Amino acid sequence: MAANQNQNQELDAVVVGAGFSGMYMLHKLRDLGYSVRVYEAGEDVGGTWYWNRYPGARCDIESIYYNYTFSEELLNEWTWSSRYAEQPEILRYINFVADRLDLRRDIQFKTKVTAAHYDEANQNWKIQLGDGTNVTAKHFIAAIGCLSASNIPNFNGIDRFKGEMYHTGRWPHEKVDFKGKRVGVIGTGSSGIQAIPIIAEEAGYLTVFQRTPQYSSPTENYVSDPETIRQTRANYKEIRKQMYESMHGVPDGPRDRSALEDSPEERQRIYEEGWGKGGLFSLSYTYNDLGIVEEANKTVAEFIRAKIRKTVQDPEVADKLMPTYYYGTKRPIIDTNYFETYNRKNVSLVDLRAEPIEEITSNGIRTSKGEYLLDTLVFATGFDAMTGPLFKIDIRGKDGVSLKEKWAGGANLKTYLGIATAGFPNLFMITGPQSPSVLSNMMVSIEQHVDWVADCIGYLRENNLEAIEATVPAEEAWSQQCNDIAEMSLAVKTDSWYMGANIEGKPRGFIAFAGGVGLYRQICDDITAKGYEGFSLEASTKALN
Ligand code: FAD
Ligand code: N01
């Protein structure tokens, strides 16, 4: 769709974003007979997998679980090539779905949504697009992604650099040529740790600028086994049920045993087994108290540090790579040859805790100890997560109050279920803050939210209702519950993007519901069964105006 064809009509829904969330939301609502348009800033579908094209990008949830589950046909028609598919394959899958469901005809690409204001008199949303046009919709659905606002820290002199600069989350479509170049990578989160080993193979010289050393364990990727795929398809209903009822949206869960119940020898054996299997959960699911009991956490942290010491040949470099925060309180990372990369002759590590970056110069990076000359600079510096993409849109609810103003301080982040917020009727957030979202297999959380929102809109239609809004007491209680659960874990003791700590000036507060996707689904279903308890429902007031 080229120009905005919907200027003069009121749509049932406007959806922002054409990643996994927006695509399923469109399909679902359109199937139920609603008029709906999706607006997407990018040139095509894919969201995360459209933007994050950096070398080494791949998923960390096993591909057989990291796909849509709502359609058995889609499941049976797509076969993943490996345990953890790479970005190009995931993007091919997304395009396959878009074609198969004929989604593009209702998506307007290259179009940013810049503002959305609730019109109380007409009980609808006036939405402004980047091209200056407007559209009106009864429901405004933010499917804008938890990790879609890339973050480039405001380093002094950043505009002076004469070489090439890239952010992992805004990677060009063409291959970036590192051959023979002096490359600097800032950031060692999941993105940096995936990209660094591959860039190192091609670059003339790679300098990694690390602020916080990370725990990372092996991915152990392998080619898909046809028999496993056959069995997964044959048992999908049961597997999906397990995913729905689980903690993180995958069929298994933590072993029901404390790390402190085992002898050191037995623990070592268990950790070795988990390490050997590879993947996101093999190590963290070994015991059920690694995320909550300090002494238990120390055992797994020390296990990984010993692995790093054994892998990295230069003891001084190994020392710089030793993580000290509580394991698992930042998103666990899985890698392929990350620590091994520091044994290469063309790679060096700069510890930014010992020598902070003072400025970016025209020729590279100057730390407190000297200047590093670079041809190419890669920012693997993450995202302004969760609230970042929402705040980029001027969203205003009742009385013209902006979402940004409403959530001004960390403690002020108030949502009901992470889907809605008081004062903003008919605004729905797919995998919004204070939902399980980033703590889970996002596909499970996305599908659950989309289904819930579609059911809710259906309920309004069936009952001749015009608007639904979270009540203040309901969101107060939900936000308190989210904070209480987070406080039980070690996660609140670490500076991480989960806590908003990666963005200068961002209020601190745990950003998600940490009670697990199973419990969360039960709560949502229960609220629906009670006629949308905690929401106020409004009939049409249009006749009165
Ligand atoms: P996104 O894919 O982020 O899509 C949102 C879209 O909204 C974007 O295309 C954006 O351009 C658009 N948009 C935002 N604001 C506007 C606006 N104002 N106007 C118009 N368009 C707008 N999760 C997992 O569960 N497993 C994984 O293995 C995994 N791997 C990941 C790897 C990387 C590199 C990253 C960054 C994230 C990963 N995630 C993973 C999280 C991932 O973001 C989700 O799994 C999922 O892809 C999110 O889909 P989404 O549609 O909700 O959001
Ligand atoms: O971002 P991050 P990411 N000066 O925020 C550093 C998902 N994902 O893009 O730790 C110097 O984790 C920062 O340092 P510190 C996944 O959910 C998944 O890597 O803040 N350094 C850190 O090292 C993940 O969690 C996959 O001290 C600065 C890095 O930059 C999320 O996306 C792959 C700095 C940022 O790490 C984000 O991951 C990729 C500064 N001023 C992403 N500011 C999979 O494998 C920041 N840093 C599925």
Coordinates of C-alpha atoms in Angstrom, one line a residue, residues 20 45-46 48-59 63 66 78-82 84-96 171-173 175 194 198 221:
F20 CA 5.6 -10.8 14.5
V45 CA 7.8 -6.9 7.3
G46 CA 10.0 -8.5 10.0
T48 CA 13.5 -7.2 14.9
W49 CA 14.5 -9.5 12.1
Y50 CA 14.2 -6.8 9.4
W51 CA 16.5 -4.4 11.4
N52 CA 19.0 -6.6 13.1
R53 CA 21.0 -7.9 10.2
Y54 CA 24.4 -7.9 11.9
P55 CA 26.8 -10.8 11.3
G56 CA 26.0 -13.7 13.6
A57 CA 22.4 -12.6 14.5
R58 CA 20.3 -15.6 15.3
C59 CA 17.6 -16.5 17.8
S63 CA 13.5 -22.4 16.3
Y66 CA 10.3 -19.6 18.0
W78 CA 7.9 -24.5 7.2
T79 CA 11.0 -26.5 8.2
W80 CA 13.9 -24.9 10.1
S81 CA 17.4 -25.8 9.0
S82 CA 19.0 -25.7 12.4
Y84 CA 18.9 -21.9 16.2
A85 CA 18.1 -20.3 12.8
E86 CA 20.1 -17.3 11.6
Q87 CA 18.5 -13.9 10.9
P88 CA 18.2 -14.4 7.1
E89 CA 16.3 -17.6 7.6
I90 CA 14.0 -16.1 10.2
L91 CA 13.3 -13.1 7.9
R92 CA 12.5 -15.6 5.1
Y93 CA 10.0 -17.3 7.4
I94 CA 8.4 -14.0 8.2
N95 CA 8.1 -13.2 4.5
F96 CA 6.7 -16.7 3.9
W171 CA 22.2 -2.8 10.2
P172 CA 22.4 -2.1 6.4
H173 CA 20.9 -4.4 3.9
K175 CA 27.1 -6.7 3.4
Q194 CA 27.1 -12.9 18.5
I198 CA 32.4 -13.3 13.0
N221 CA 23.8 -25.2 17.3

